[in-house]
mmCIF file of C-alpha atoms in Angstrom:
data_model
loop_
_atom_site.group_PDB
_atom_site.id
_atom_site.type_symbol
_atom_site.label_atom_id
_atom_site.label_comp_id
_atom_site.label_asym_id
_atom_site.label_seq_id
_atom_site.Cartn_x
_atom_site.Cartn_y
_atom_site.Cartn_z
ATOM 1 C CA MET A 1 -0.156 -0.059 -0.130
ATOM 2 C CA THR A 2 1.245 3.741 -0.419
ATOM 3 C CA ASP A 3 2.352 5.393 2.476
ATOM 4 C CA ARG A 4 -0.310 5.311 4.900
ATOM 5 C CA ASP A 5 1.340 8.329 6.895
ATOM 6 C CA THR A 6 0.535 10.417 3.917
ATOM 7 C CA LEU A 7 -3.118 9.894 4.046
ATOM 8 C CA PRO A 8 -5.199 12.579 5.974
ATOM 9 C CA ALA A 9 -6.174 12.273 9.614
ATOM 10 C CA VAL A 10 -9.365 11.931 11.153
ATOM 11 C CA ARG A 11 -10.392 15.275 12.554
ATOM 12 C CA THR A 12 -9.476 15.489 16.223
ATOM 13 C CA ILE A 13 -11.309 17.354 18.770
ATOM 14 C CA GLU A 14 -9.008 17.748 22.312
ATOM 15 C CA GLY A 15 -10.575 18.762 25.349
ATOM 16 C CA VAL A 16 -14.419 17.360 25.430
ATOM 17 C CA LYS A 17 -15.137 15.540 28.986
ATOM 18 C CA ARG A 18 -17.433 12.064 29.166
ATOM 19 C CA GLY A 19 -21.115 12.914 29.736
ATOM 20 C CA GLU A 20 -20.728 16.145 27.681
ATOM 21 C CA ILE A 21 -20.755 14.531 24.095
ATOM 22 C CA ASP A 22 -23.292 14.944 21.543
ATOM 23 C CA PHE A 23 -22.953 12.089 19.970
ATOM 24 C CA ALA A 24 -25.845 12.262 17.640
ATOM 25 C CA ALA A 25 -24.286 15.803 16.400
ATOM 26 C CA LEU A 26 -21.247 14.129 15.718
ATOM 27 C CA ILE A 27 -22.997 11.286 13.499
ATOM 28 C CA GLU A 28 -24.957 13.923 11.736
ATOM 29 C CA ALA A 29 -21.806 15.775 10.588
ATOM 30 C CA GLY A 30 -21.401 12.449 8.742
ATOM 31 C CA GLU A 31 -17.655 12.176 9.143
ATOM 32 C CA PRO A 32 -15.778 10.079 11.349
ATOM 33 C CA VAL A 33 -14.033 12.147 14.539
ATOM 34 C CA VAL A 34 -11.714 11.652 17.223
ATOM 35 C CA LEU A 35 -12.376 12.519 20.737
ATOM 36 C CA LYS A 36 -8.498 12.800 22.285
ATOM 37 C CA ALA A 37 -7.810 11.835 25.167
ATOM 38 C CA VAL A 38 -11.663 11.251 26.782
ATOM 39 C CA ALA A 39 -10.841 8.100 28.922
ATOM 40 C CA THR A 40 -7.348 7.943 29.826
ATOM 41 C CA ASP A 41 -8.657 8.136 33.865
ATOM 42 C CA LEU A 42 -10.366 4.515 33.353
ATOM 43 C CA PRO A 43 -8.958 1.768 35.758
ATOM 44 C CA LEU A 44 -8.516 -0.481 32.615
ATOM 45 C CA VAL A 45 -6.297 2.068 30.761
ATOM 46 C CA GLU A 46 -4.409 2.631 34.191
ATOM 47 C CA ALA A 47 -3.842 -0.866 34.427
ATOM 48 C CA GLY A 48 -2.501 -1.153 30.733
ATOM 49 C CA ARG A 49 0.289 1.669 31.349
ATOM 50 C CA GLU A 50 1.805 -0.880 33.892
ATOM 51 C CA GLY A 51 1.324 -3.953 31.335
ATOM 52 C CA ALA A 52 0.267 -6.825 29.880
ATOM 53 C CA ASP A 53 0.046 -8.865 32.868
ATOM 54 C CA ALA A 54 -1.550 -5.853 34.942
ATOM 55 C CA ALA A 55 -4.350 -5.441 32.318
ATOM 56 C CA MET A 56 -4.846 -9.212 31.882
ATOM 57 C CA ALA A 57 -5.072 -9.624 35.862
ATOM 58 C CA TYR A 58 -7.623 -6.599 35.746
ATOM 59 C CA LEU A 59 -9.630 -8.344 32.864
ATOM 60 C CA LEU A 60 -9.884 -11.668 34.809
ATOM 61 C CA ARG A 61 -11.508 -9.854 38.272
ATOM 62 C CA PHE A 62 -14.799 -9.579 35.909
ATOM 63 C CA ASP A 63 -14.510 -13.060 34.199
ATOM 64 C CA ALA A 64 -18.050 -14.505 34.164
ATOM 65 C CA GLY A 65 -16.605 -17.871 33.543
ATOM 66 C CA ARG A 66 -18.303 -18.407 30.599
ATOM 67 C CA PRO A 67 -16.555 -19.727 27.509
ATOM 68 C CA VAL A 68 -15.561 -17.140 24.893
ATOM 69 C CA VAL A 69 -15.640 -17.610 21.420
ATOM 70 C CA GLY A 70 -11.705 -16.633 19.989
ATOM 71 C CA PHE A 71 -10.273 -17.009 16.422
ATOM 72 C CA VAL A 72 -6.330 -18.354 16.312
ATOM 73 C CA GLY A 73 -4.472 -18.410 13.256
ATOM 74 C CA GLU A 74 -0.840 -19.243 12.427
ATOM 75 C CA PRO A 75 2.093 -16.718 12.391
ATOM 76 C CA LYS A 76 2.083 -16.857 8.713
ATOM 77 C CA ILE A 77 -1.163 -14.616 8.504
ATOM 78 C CA GLY A 78 0.557 -11.892 10.083
ATOM 79 C CA GLY A 79 -2.379 -10.992 12.266
ATOM 80 C CA ARG A 80 -4.880 -10.863 9.146
ATOM 81 C CA PHE A 81 -7.832 -12.643 9.553
ATOM 82 C CA PHE A 82 -9.323 -13.372 6.311
ATOM 83 C CA TYR A 83 -9.825 -16.072 3.779
ATOM 84 C CA ASN A 84 -7.432 -18.833 2.560
ATOM 85 C CA ASP A 85 -6.024 -18.564 -0.441
ATOM 86 C CA ASP A 86 -8.578 -19.998 -2.508
ATOM 87 C CA VAL A 87 -11.510 -18.335 -0.721
ATOM 88 C CA THR A 88 -13.162 -21.583 0.348
ATOM 89 C CA GLY A 89 -12.684 -21.009 3.885
ATOM 90 C CA MET A 90 -10.918 -18.661 6.729
ATOM 91 C CA ASN A 91 -6.937 -18.602 6.951
ATOM 92 C CA TYR A 92 -8.082 -19.104 10.968
ATOM 93 C CA ALA A 93 -9.602 -21.674 13.274
ATOM 94 C CA ALA A 94 -12.664 -20.732 16.228
ATOM 95 C CA SER A 95 -13.425 -21.913 18.783
ATOM 96 C CA ARG A 96 -14.477 -21.839 22.288
ATOM 97 C CA ALA A 97 -12.315 -21.550 25.616
ATOM 98 C CA PRO A 98 -12.156 -19.832 28.972
ATOM 99 C CA LEU A 99 -10.878 -15.945 28.791
ATOM 100 C CA ALA A 100 -7.767 -17.144 30.561
ATOM 101 C CA ASP A 101 -6.726 -19.655 27.964
ATOM 102 C CA TYR A 102 -6.710 -17.224 25.113
ATOM 103 C CA LEU A 103 -4.833 -14.548 27.560
ATOM 104 C CA ASP A 104 -2.335 -17.285 28.337
ATOM 105 C CA ARG A 105 -2.024 -18.007 24.653
ATOM 106 C CA ILE A 106 -1.258 -14.370 24.335
ATOM 107 C CA ARG A 107 1.228 -13.537 27.127
ATOM 108 C CA ALA A 108 2.875 -16.803 25.640
ATOM 109 C CA GLY A 109 3.828 -14.962 22.779
ATOM 110 C CA ILE A 110 4.784 -11.972 23.523
ATOM 111 C CA ALA A 111 8.286 -12.691 23.898
ATOM 112 C CA GLY A 112 8.125 -14.664 20.295
ATOM 113 C CA ALA A 113 8.387 -13.215 17.090
ATOM 114 C CA GLU A 114 6.505 -16.398 15.731
ATOM 115 C CA ALA A 115 3.807 -16.327 17.918
ATOM 116 C CA PRO A 116 0.230 -17.159 16.620
ATOM 117 C CA SER A 117 -2.274 -14.404 15.821
ATOM 118 C CA VAL A 118 -5.007 -14.151 18.988
ATOM 119 C CA TYR A 119 -8.397 -12.625 18.864
ATOM 120 C CA LEU A 120 -11.456 -12.307 20.832
ATOM 121 C CA GLY A 121 -14.286 -9.792 18.632
ATOM 122 C CA SER A 122 -17.379 -8.320 19.725
ATOM 123 C CA THR A 123 -17.708 -9.901 23.280
ATOM 124 C CA ASP A 124 -20.390 -8.990 24.867
ATOM 125 C CA VAL A 125 -19.539 -6.830 28.340
ATOM 126 C CA ASP A 126 -22.358 -6.924 30.369
ATOM 127 C CA THR A 127 -22.532 -10.946 29.776
ATOM 128 C CA PHE A 128 -18.840 -11.830 29.896
ATOM 129 C CA PHE A 129 -17.551 -9.331 32.251
ATOM 130 C CA PRO A 130 -20.287 -8.188 34.635
ATOM 131 C CA GLY A 131 -19.045 -5.288 36.456
ATOM 132 C CA LEU A 132 -16.927 -4.227 33.815
ATOM 133 C CA ARG A 133 -18.838 -1.639 32.654
ATOM 134 C CA ALA A 134 -19.581 0.201 35.660
ATOM 135 C CA GLU A 135 -16.125 0.827 36.135
ATOM 136 C CA ASN A 136 -15.115 1.488 32.817
ATOM 137 C CA PRO A 137 -18.290 4.129 31.304
ATOM 138 C CA VAL A 138 -16.997 4.914 28.419
ATOM 139 C CA VAL A 139 -20.548 5.564 27.156
ATOM 140 C CA ALA A 140 -23.377 5.680 29.836
ATOM 141 C CA GLU A 141 -26.902 5.520 30.143
ATOM 142 C CA GLY A 142 -28.500 8.803 28.069
ATOM 143 C CA ASP A 143 -25.367 9.338 26.321
ATOM 144 C CA LEU A 144 -26.794 8.172 22.852
ATOM 145 C CA PRO A 145 -29.839 9.166 21.660
ATOM 146 C CA GLY A 146 -33.087 6.789 21.938
ATOM 147 C CA SER A 147 -30.809 4.076 23.004
ATOM 148 C CA GLY A 148 -31.303 3.458 26.729
ATOM 149 C CA THR A 149 -28.353 1.526 28.066
ATOM 150 C CA PRO A 150 -26.185 0.804 24.847
ATOM 151 C CA LEU A 151 -24.530 -2.423 24.319
ATOM 152 C CA ALA A 152 -21.188 -2.840 24.591
ATOM 153 C CA SER A 153 -18.558 -5.217 23.126
ATOM 154 C CA LEU A 154 -14.816 -5.931 23.968
ATOM 155 C CA TRP A 155 -11.954 -6.557 21.426
ATOM 156 C CA ILE A 156 -9.028 -8.585 22.754
ATOM 157 C CA GLY A 157 -5.871 -9.805 21.081
ATOM 158 C CA ASN A 158 -2.525 -9.005 20.047
ATOM 159 C CA ARG A 159 -0.782 -7.543 16.674
ATOM 160 C CA THR A 160 -4.300 -8.162 14.556
ATOM 161 C CA THR A 161 -5.727 -6.935 11.582
ATOM 162 C CA ALA A 162 -9.772 -7.134 10.694
ATOM 163 C CA ALA A 163 -9.964 -6.365 7.024
ATOM 164 C CA ALA A 164 -11.934 -3.351 5.767
ATOM 165 C CA HIS A 165 -15.884 -3.600 6.288
ATOM 166 C CA TRP A 166 -18.286 -1.379 6.963
ATOM 167 C CA ASP A 167 -21.235 -1.997 10.121
ATOM 168 C CA MET A 168 -24.837 -1.451 9.760
ATOM 169 C CA SER A 169 -25.121 0.982 13.176
ATOM 170 C CA ASN A 170 -23.119 3.758 14.444
ATOM 171 C CA ASN A 171 -19.676 3.177 16.102
ATOM 172 C CA ILE A 172 -18.117 4.280 19.075
ATOM 173 C CA ALA A 173 -14.746 2.884 19.554
ATOM 174 C CA CYS A 174 -12.382 3.375 22.502
ATOM 175 C CA PRO A 175 -8.915 1.585 22.960
ATOM 176 C CA LEU A 176 -8.494 0.676 26.257
ATOM 177 C CA VAL A 177 -5.394 -0.969 26.152
ATOM 178 C CA GLY A 178 -2.886 -0.918 23.399
ATOM 179 C CA ARG A 179 -2.737 1.507 20.242
ATOM 180 C CA ARG A 180 -5.249 1.122 17.182
ATOM 181 C CA ARG A 181 -4.934 2.280 13.650
ATOM 182 C CA PHE A 182 -8.430 2.685 11.365
ATOM 183 C CA THR A 183 -8.336 3.467 7.982
ATOM 184 C CA LEU A 184 -11.834 4.837 6.988
ATOM 185 C CA PHE A 185 -13.575 5.306 3.879
ATOM 186 C CA PRO A 186 -16.824 6.779 2.977
ATOM 187 C CA PRO A 187 -19.641 4.508 2.100
ATOM 188 C CA ASP A 188 -19.538 5.550 -2.007
ATOM 189 C CA GLN A 189 -16.423 3.510 -2.298
ATOM 190 C CA VAL A 190 -17.910 0.381 -1.843
ATOM 191 C CA ALA A 191 -17.069 -0.529 -5.681
ATOM 192 C CA ASN A 192 -13.451 0.566 -5.118
ATOM 193 C CA LEU A 193 -12.937 -1.609 -2.428
ATOM 194 C CA TYR A 194 -14.302 -4.850 -3.907
ATOM 195 C CA PRO A 195 -16.414 -6.618 -1.240
ATOM 196 C CA GLY A 196 -15.870 -10.294 -0.961
ATOM 197 C CA PRO A 197 -18.348 -13.028 -0.313
ATOM 198 C CA LEU A 198 -21.720 -12.226 1.207
ATOM 199 C CA GLU A 199 -21.382 -15.465 3.115
ATOM 200 C CA PRO A 200 -19.174 -16.917 4.889
ATOM 201 C CA THR A 201 -17.386 -13.702 6.184
ATOM 202 C CA PRO A 202 -14.398 -13.665 8.780
ATOM 203 C CA GLY A 203 -16.686 -11.866 11.418
ATOM 204 C CA GLY A 204 -20.123 -11.626 10.115
ATOM 205 C CA GLN A 205 -19.684 -8.204 8.000
ATOM 206 C CA VAL A 206 -18.462 -8.431 3.961
ATOM 207 C CA VAL A 207 -14.985 -7.565 4.006
ATOM 208 C CA SER A 208 -12.410 -5.894 1.182
ATOM 209 C CA MET A 209 -10.930 -8.195 -0.541
ATOM 210 C CA VAL A 210 -8.171 -5.772 -1.497
ATOM 211 C CA ASP A 211 -4.449 -6.451 0.178
ATOM 212 C CA PHE A 212 -3.735 -3.395 1.768
ATOM 213 C CA ILE A 213 -0.181 -3.799 2.984
ATOM 214 C CA GLU A 214 0.630 -4.928 -1.211
ATOM 215 C CA PRO A 215 -2.478 -4.112 -3.275
ATOM 216 C CA ASP A 216 -2.811 -5.560 -6.562
ATOM 217 C CA PHE A 217 -3.571 -2.349 -8.924
ATOM 218 C CA ASP A 218 -4.109 -4.704 -11.656
ATOM 219 C CA ARG A 219 -6.855 -6.657 -9.904
ATOM 220 C CA HIS A 220 -8.116 -3.975 -8.043
ATOM 221 C CA PRO A 221 -7.718 -0.488 -10.126
ATOM 222 C CA GLY A 222 -10.063 1.075 -8.317
ATOM 223 C CA PHE A 223 -8.439 1.186 -4.803
ATOM 224 C CA ARG A 224 -6.264 3.879 -6.240
ATOM 225 C CA ASP A 225 -9.212 6.060 -6.141
ATOM 226 C CA ALA A 226 -10.337 4.861 -2.700
ATOM 227 C CA LEU A 227 -6.982 5.657 -1.362
ATOM 228 C CA LYS A 228 -7.536 9.311 -2.557
ATOM 229 C CA VAL A 229 -10.660 9.525 0.313
ATOM 230 C CA ALA A 230 -9.189 7.364 2.584
ATOM 231 C CA GLN A 231 -8.700 8.526 6.108
ATOM 232 C CA ILE A 232 -6.416 7.737 9.071
ATOM 233 C CA ALA A 233 -7.371 7.542 13.026
ATOM 234 C CA ASP A 234 -4.193 6.742 15.102
ATOM 235 C CA LEU A 235 -5.576 6.178 18.463
ATOM 236 C CA ASP A 236 -3.746 5.797 22.223
ATOM 237 C CA PRO A 237 -5.432 4.211 24.912
ATOM 238 C CA GLY A 238 -8.533 6.289 26.280
ATOM 239 C CA ASP A 239 -9.187 8.285 22.640
ATOM 240 C CA ILE A 240 -12.856 7.728 21.027
ATOM 241 C CA LEU A 241 -13.154 7.252 17.465
ATOM 242 C CA VAL A 242 -16.764 7.892 16.357
ATOM 243 C CA TYR A 243 -17.964 7.326 12.787
ATOM 244 C CA PRO A 244 -21.164 6.629 11.149
ATOM 245 C CA ALA A 245 -23.019 3.386 9.675
ATOM 246 C CA LEU A 246 -21.905 1.903 6.985
ATOM 247 C CA TRP A 247 -18.302 3.768 6.851
ATOM 248 C CA TRP A 248 -15.734 1.593 5.702
ATOM 249 C CA HIS A 249 -12.919 0.759 8.572
ATOM 250 C CA ARG A 250 -9.932 -1.669 8.698
ATOM 251 C CA VAL A 251 -8.606 -1.918 12.228
ATOM 252 C CA GLU A 252 -4.772 -2.921 13.208
ATOM 253 C CA ALA A 253 -3.998 -3.457 16.977
ATOM 254 C CA LEU A 254 -0.409 -2.090 17.444
ATOM 255 C CA ASP A 255 0.997 -3.698 20.306
ATOM 256 C CA ASP A 256 1.342 -6.967 21.766
ATOM 257 C CA PHE A 257 -1.783 -7.031 23.759
ATOM 258 C CA ASN A 258 -4.894 -5.282 23.301
ATOM 259 C CA VAL A 259 -8.265 -4.171 24.481
ATOM 260 C CA MET A 260 -11.002 -2.022 22.919
ATOM 261 C CA VAL A 261 -14.456 -1.402 23.670
ATOM 262 C CA ASN A 262 -16.998 -0.355 21.311
ATOM 263 C CA TYR A 263 -20.811 0.560 20.901
ATOM 264 C CA TRP A 264 -22.987 0.113 18.390
ATOM 265 C CA TRP A 265 -26.373 2.047 17.936
ATOM 266 C CA ASN A 266 -28.925 3.317 15.482
ATOM 267 C CA ASP A 267 -31.415 6.081 16.436
ATOM 268 C CA VAL A 268 -34.260 4.112 14.924
ATOM 269 C CA PRO A 269 -37.322 2.276 16.729
ATOM 270 C CA ALA A 270 -36.744 -1.434 17.849
ATOM 271 C CA PHE A 271 -39.697 -2.375 15.389
ATOM 272 C CA VAL A 272 -37.407 -1.606 12.727
ATOM 273 C CA ASP A 273 -36.004 -4.101 10.359
ATOM 274 C CA THR A 274 -32.222 -4.361 9.018
ATOM 275 C CA PRO A 275 -32.025 -2.969 5.724
ATOM 276 C CA MET A 276 -29.478 -5.981 4.800
ATOM 277 C CA THR A 277 -32.800 -7.700 4.284
ATOM 278 C CA THR A 278 -34.086 -5.761 1.898
ATOM 279 C CA MET A 279 -30.792 -5.313 -0.031
ATOM 280 C CA LEU A 280 -31.045 -9.434 -0.143
ATOM 281 C CA HIS A 281 -34.524 -9.476 -1.537
ATOM 282 C CA GLY A 282 -33.394 -6.510 -3.851
ATOM 283 C CA MET A 283 -31.365 -9.063 -5.551
ATOM 284 C CA LEU A 284 -33.987 -11.403 -5.982
ATOM 285 C CA SER A 285 -36.492 -8.949 -7.346
ATOM 286 C CA LEU A 286 -34.829 -6.235 -8.892
ATOM 287 C CA ARG A 287 -31.091 -6.657 -10.307
ATOM 288 C CA ASP A 288 -31.892 -8.967 -12.843
ATOM 289 C CA ARG A 289 -34.567 -6.725 -14.650
ATOM 290 C CA SER A 290 -33.790 -4.537 -17.337
ATOM 291 C CA GLU A 291 -32.069 -1.183 -17.260
ATOM 292 C CA GLY A 292 -35.098 0.360 -18.132
ATOM 293 C CA GLU A 293 -36.914 -1.382 -15.545
ATOM 294 C CA LYS A 294 -34.431 -0.606 -12.847
ATOM 295 C CA ARG A 295 -34.241 3.232 -13.811
ATOM 296 C CA ALA A 296 -38.207 2.937 -13.262
ATOM 297 C CA TRP A 297 -37.900 1.478 -9.930
ATOM 298 C CA ARG A 298 -35.183 3.684 -8.462
ATOM 299 C CA GLU A 299 -37.640 6.542 -8.851
ATOM 300 C CA LEU A 300 -40.151 4.538 -6.886
ATOM 301 C CA PHE A 301 -37.747 3.752 -4.017
ATOM 302 C CA ASP A 302 -36.810 7.483 -4.156
ATOM 303 C CA TYR A 303 -40.205 8.420 -3.522
ATOM 304 C CA TYR A 304 -41.470 5.536 -1.239
ATOM 305 C CA VAL A 305 -38.249 5.013 0.605
ATOM 306 C CA PHE A 306 -35.423 7.345 0.308
ATOM 307 C CA GLY A 307 -37.431 10.684 0.449
ATOM 308 C CA ALA A 308 -39.017 12.394 3.225
ATOM 309 C CA ALA A 309 -40.742 10.038 5.263
ATOM 310 C CA GLU A 310 -44.489 11.857 5.225
ATOM 311 C CA ARG A 311 -44.170 12.577 1.519
ATOM 312 C CA ALA A 312 -45.647 9.710 -0.174
ATOM 313 C CA GLY A 313 -49.102 9.726 2.124
ATOM 314 C CA GLU A 314 -49.272 13.236 3.046
ATOM 315 C CA HIS A 315 -51.832 14.313 0.149
ATOM 316 C CA LEU A 316 -53.788 11.301 1.272
ATOM 317 C CA PRO A 317 -56.597 11.552 4.275
ATOM 318 C CA PRO A 318 -55.363 9.802 7.431
ATOM 319 C CA HIS A 319 -57.560 6.925 7.411
ATOM 320 C CA ALA A 320 -56.360 5.726 3.839
ATOM 321 C CA ARG A 321 -52.663 6.044 4.423
ATOM 322 C CA GLY A 322 -51.953 2.534 5.822
ATOM 323 C CA PRO A 323 -48.140 1.989 5.573
ATOM 324 C CA LEU A 324 -47.796 5.561 4.089
ATOM 325 C CA ALA A 325 -48.211 7.017 7.443
ATOM 326 C CA THR A 326 -45.648 7.031 10.436
ATOM 327 C CA LEU A 327 -45.044 3.352 11.318
ATOM 328 C CA ASP A 328 -45.268 2.151 15.050
ATOM 329 C CA ASP A 329 -45.104 -0.795 16.406
ATOM 330 C CA THR A 330 -48.332 -2.115 15.510
ATOM 331 C CA ALA A 331 -48.349 -0.889 11.929
ATOM 332 C CA ALA A 332 -44.950 -2.381 11.523
ATOM 333 C CA ARG A 333 -45.993 -5.863 12.635
ATOM 334 C CA ARG A 334 -48.765 -5.480 10.019
ATOM 335 C CA LEU A 335 -46.671 -4.453 7.294
ATOM 336 C CA ARG A 336 -43.637 -7.427 8.096
ATOM 337 C CA ALA A 337 -47.264 -9.978 7.751
ATOM 338 C CA GLN A 338 -47.941 -8.367 4.388
ATOM 339 C CA VAL A 339 -44.261 -8.699 3.380
ATOM 340 C CA LEU A 340 -44.226 -12.472 4.584
ATOM 341 C CA GLN A 341 -47.443 -13.050 2.687
ATOM 342 C CA ARG A 342 -45.955 -11.967 -0.568
ATOM 343 C CA LEU A 343 -42.625 -13.888 0.127
ATOM 344 C CA ASN A 344 -44.160 -17.286 0.953
ATOM 345 C CA ARG A 345 -47.009 -17.253 -2.529
#
């Protein structure tokens, strides 16, 4: 890859405090932003400054004793969790084991260059580490719009790399132990990032097939254009990165032991379905139609879906609006039943 140190840095804001952050406004701005040194006073960050052993001991204080899912790859993968060479499977093994077993593997490899790559991804904090959130409140109840108590996940490992991918939710990421580097791309770069299979995927999300370290520009020429709009966020423990849903991000853990917490959220009611279901059905119902038909359907989608929510029904009397009216839980169940009825024909 071209020298990533020449890529522009994500906008950074200094001097903000936890509990005073308007996350909704940051997301509405439509760009990633780094909030510098917001969580440097948290106990896990402080333990990490003492070293990997102190940080591991701190985590084990909260271990609920449940087996956790971990990924282990051979040294030859260089920490990049991805597909095997012929894309018939993954280049790592996944299994459940006690947290202490994974931490022991990471500890044993710290002194050795040929250590396996060990990665525990998206581990629910409240289920597997009860009490940890209360002592390390990066995001508290009420900080996120309409969310109640936000879900929190831990990401634990050694020097690992998560391939560039997108998430359906807005994201708050905070390294607690070790440094992280995010390489981010806006959603309109999807074609230039050459997405891989819809399934299986390395971590549940579609990933870019581009090798960022040694890109093949003959095979992936559009990646040059993606790099023109890429942004880099180099995060120290206690920094917070906030970025909107559907932004592509590649995540590198840069130290021998790393712990990150993240929060996903969307400011939508619980009855709202995932758009990925709509996309999959769109492949089934729209993708292979003629270009003329697709252009016409695009106009309909702009009118009924992507335009203002009230537009399609505002000229009708309220009793005649049906699903064109503002949805609530009851109306959503009714509309979902109509969709299922049509799919089951």
